């Protein structure tokens, strides 16, 4: 590259400051030159801390798309605006990284896939848990066939108490749902990716609004307001794939359980199994005996040295930008994220009707 990629950020809130901006600024071939937020002060703060010298701020994302010299746009806004903004950016000739979940509805997600194809631009979704060291290693194990045919899996997204009380997380209109669409989406994406299976047959689901009704509840970010808690606090899905494989999805921001895991999966195949429960564990049988192997993914062996590690967010950003520079496929494909949205929407639909949702 003879010149850096010009990037614009739409939505300068927590996920932009916590993930996108710090990761992008570490990349040699990136300049963040445009920032947009409906709260102008947030955009100005982001530009001051992370922007190029000539960075420009906007309150209207259309102005950023039409007037700034950006080639890539990162969409970091509430779920109900993901599709609208992403499609506008794609139409404007920009590559798009959209935060998860892909969209609030399947219809919107499909429109995003169609727009990326129509305008011949890259679209990816921010499923950063694929880029953790344990995820990267386990994916290679699955690709090599060590587990055989994976026919049963669990997608884990359970918190004992960790309800996000800031932003719009509790607002069903803006988010489309609660923990299922917020953290369940990460666990499901990870599970489908490991299985390399994107053909669901049917879904049964339930949602619960139980602990969200409690006043003065224990919570690391302070008690939530039950009157503002308009989304589910727990959701569960039973997913059957066309090849007969079964996936159980569990998600909750607040559940009376000590079995707590988030953005993890358990896999059971014909040749072996794996889980992320206590680090990355691989298990199976060999020479007539059962074995369990715990994988050490740290540098190890050298005193006073922790290694040159890259966070999942940093690796995600680097691989995304490299996919643009090298004209390669992004790690997270829009057609894969679309299936995640289809399954999540089916769980919500099944929970409302009490009936299974069948695909095709």
Short mmCIF file of C-alpha atoms in Angstrom, two decimals, residues 197-353:
data_model
loop_
_atom_site.label_atom_id
_atom_site.label_comp_id
_atom_site.label_asym_id
_atom_site.label_seq_id
_atom_site.Cartn_x
_atom_site.Cartn_y
_atom_site.Cartn_z
CA UNK A 197 -23.23 -25.51 9.09
CA UNK A 198 -25.58 -22.74 7.92
CA UNK A 199 -28.66 -24.72 6.95
CA UNK A 200 -31.29 -24.64 9.72
CA UNK A 201 -34.39 -26.81 9.37
CA UNK A 202 -36.49 -25.84 12.38
CA UNK A 203 -36.36 -23.81 15.59
CA UNK A 204 -38.23 -23.95 18.89
CA UNK A 205 -37.70 -21.12 21.36
CA UNK A 206 -38.76 -19.62 24.66
CA UNK A 207 -38.16 -16.19 26.18
CA UNK A 208 -38.55 -15.07 29.79
CA UNK A 209 -39.08 -11.73 31.50
CA UNK A 210 -38.67 -12.83 35.10
CA UNK A 211 -35.70 -11.21 36.85
CA UNK A 212 -36.16 -8.02 34.83
CA UNK A 213 -39.20 -7.31 36.99
CA UNK A 214 -37.14 -7.17 40.19
CA UNK A 215 -36.46 -3.87 41.93
CA UNK A 216 -33.09 -3.00 43.50
CA UNK A 217 -31.51 -6.08 41.94
CA UNK A 218 -27.84 -6.96 42.34
CA UNK A 219 -26.00 -5.86 39.20
CA UNK A 220 -22.42 -4.70 38.54
CA UNK A 221 -23.67 -1.55 36.78
CA UNK A 222 -26.29 -0.81 39.41
CA UNK A 223 -29.91 -1.98 39.63
CA UNK A 224 -32.03 -1.72 36.51
CA UNK A 225 -35.36 0.08 36.31
CA UNK A 226 -38.05 -2.62 35.83
CA UNK A 227 -40.28 -0.09 34.05
CA UNK A 228 -37.59 0.44 31.38
CA UNK A 229 -36.74 -3.26 31.03
CA UNK A 230 -38.85 -3.93 27.93
CA UNK A 231 -36.81 -6.86 26.54
CA UNK A 232 -36.46 -10.46 27.70
CA UNK A 233 -33.93 -11.27 30.42
CA UNK A 234 -33.44 -14.85 29.17
CA UNK A 235 -34.05 -16.79 25.96
CA UNK A 236 -33.43 -20.38 24.92
CA UNK A 237 -33.53 -22.11 21.56
CA UNK A 238 -33.58 -25.66 20.22
CA UNK A 239 -32.27 -25.67 16.66
CA UNK A 240 -32.36 -28.59 14.24
CA UNK A 241 -30.21 -28.38 11.13
CA UNK A 242 -31.06 -29.93 7.76
CA UNK A 243 -28.36 -32.60 8.18
CA UNK A 244 -29.88 -33.64 11.53
CA UNK A 245 -27.40 -31.81 13.76
CA UNK A 246 -28.83 -30.25 16.92
CA UNK A 247 -27.86 -26.97 18.62
CA UNK A 248 -29.07 -25.72 22.00
CA UNK A 249 -28.72 -21.97 22.48
CA UNK A 250 -28.87 -20.47 25.97
CA UNK A 251 -28.73 -16.74 26.67
CA UNK A 252 -29.40 -14.56 29.68
CA UNK A 253 -28.22 -11.33 31.26
CA UNK A 254 -29.52 -12.47 34.65
CA UNK A 255 -30.08 -16.10 35.59
CA UNK A 256 -29.95 -17.84 38.95
CA UNK A 257 -27.22 -20.20 37.83
CA UNK A 258 -23.59 -20.75 38.75
CA UNK A 259 -22.95 -22.29 35.32
CA UNK A 260 -21.88 -19.02 33.71
CA UNK A 261 -20.30 -18.82 30.26
CA UNK A 262 -20.45 -16.18 27.55
CA UNK A 263 -19.56 -16.34 23.85
CA UNK A 264 -18.53 -19.97 24.13
CA UNK A 265 -19.56 -23.25 22.60
CA UNK A 266 -19.45 -26.97 23.28
CA UNK A 267 -19.10 -29.35 20.34
CA UNK A 268 -19.75 -33.10 20.11
CA UNK A 269 -18.62 -35.00 17.03
CA UNK A 270 -18.26 -38.58 15.86
CA UNK A 271 -14.50 -38.57 16.53
CA UNK A 272 -14.21 -36.29 19.56
CA UNK A 273 -15.49 -33.27 21.40
CA UNK A 274 -14.40 -29.84 22.54
CA UNK A 275 -15.57 -27.07 24.80
CA UNK A 276 -14.50 -23.66 26.07
CA UNK A 277 -15.71 -24.17 29.62
CA UNK A 278 -12.36 -24.10 31.45
CA UNK A 279 -10.08 -22.82 28.77
CA UNK A 280 -10.08 -24.83 25.57
CA UNK A 281 -10.56 -28.57 26.21
CA UNK A 282 -10.38 -31.32 23.60
CA UNK A 283 -11.53 -34.82 24.46
CA UNK A 284 -12.09 -38.21 22.90
CA UNK A 285 -10.78 -41.75 23.02
CA UNK A 286 -7.50 -43.29 21.95
CA UNK A 287 -6.31 -46.91 22.13
CA UNK A 288 -9.43 -47.86 24.03
CA UNK A 289 -9.06 -45.15 26.67
CA UNK A 290 -10.72 -41.76 27.15
CA UNK A 291 -8.61 -38.62 27.23
CA UNK A 292 -9.04 -34.91 27.94
CA UNK A 293 -6.48 -32.41 26.70
CA UNK A 294 -6.35 -28.79 27.82
CA UNK A 295 -4.70 -26.55 25.26
CA UNK A 296 -2.18 -23.98 26.51
CA UNK A 297 -2.64 -20.93 24.31
CA UNK A 298 -0.35 -18.61 26.28
CA UNK A 299 3.30 -17.89 25.40
CA UNK A 300 4.66 -19.78 28.42
CA UNK A 301 8.21 -20.87 29.14
CA UNK A 302 9.86 -17.45 29.28
CA UNK A 303 10.23 -15.53 32.51
CA UNK A 304 9.07 -11.90 32.58
CA UNK A 305 7.64 -12.10 29.06
CA UNK A 306 3.97 -12.37 28.17
CA UNK A 307 4.45 -12.43 24.42
CA UNK A 308 3.38 -10.01 21.71
CA UNK A 309 -0.33 -10.70 21.90
CA UNK A 310 -3.07 -9.22 19.76
CA UNK A 311 -6.55 -8.87 21.23
CA UNK A 312 -9.53 -10.34 19.42
CA UNK A 313 -10.69 -6.82 18.49
CA UNK A 314 -7.24 -5.91 17.14
CA UNK A 315 -7.01 -9.09 15.07
CA UNK A 316 -10.54 -8.54 13.79
CA UNK A 317 -9.70 -5.00 12.66
CA UNK A 318 -6.40 -6.03 11.07
CA UNK A 319 -7.86 -8.96 9.14
CA UNK A 320 -10.78 -6.79 7.98
CA UNK A 321 -8.51 -4.06 6.62
CA UNK A 322 -6.18 -6.66 5.08
CA UNK A 323 -9.15 -8.25 3.30
CA UNK A 324 -9.77 -4.89 1.62
CA UNK A 325 -6.12 -4.24 0.78
CA UNK A 326 -5.58 -7.77 -0.59
CA UNK A 327 -9.04 -8.02 -2.19
CA UNK A 328 -9.87 -11.17 -0.21
CA UNK A 329 -13.02 -12.40 1.49
CA UNK A 330 -13.63 -11.09 5.00
CA UNK A 331 -13.54 -13.63 7.83
CA UNK A 332 -17.19 -12.98 8.72
CA UNK A 333 -19.31 -13.23 5.59
CA UNK A 334 -22.67 -11.45 5.37
CA UNK A 335 -24.43 -14.64 4.26
CA UNK A 336 -23.26 -16.31 7.50
CA UNK A 337 -24.44 -13.42 9.68
CA UNK A 338 -27.79 -13.52 7.86
CA UNK A 339 -28.35 -17.11 9.03
CA UNK A 340 -27.61 -16.07 12.62
CA UNK A 341 -30.28 -13.37 12.33
CA UNK A 342 -32.73 -15.85 10.79
CA UNK A 343 -32.34 -18.24 13.72
CA UNK A 344 -32.58 -15.48 16.35
CA UNK A 345 -35.76 -14.13 14.78
CA UNK A 346 -37.19 -17.66 14.63
CA UNK A 347 -36.55 -18.13 18.37
CA UNK A 348 -38.43 -14.91 19.13
CA UNK A 349 -41.26 -15.93 16.79
CA UNK A 350 -41.51 -19.41 18.29
CA UNK A 351 -41.56 -17.94 21.80
CA UNK A 352 -44.53 -15.73 20.86
CA UNK A 353 -46.56 -18.42 19.11
#
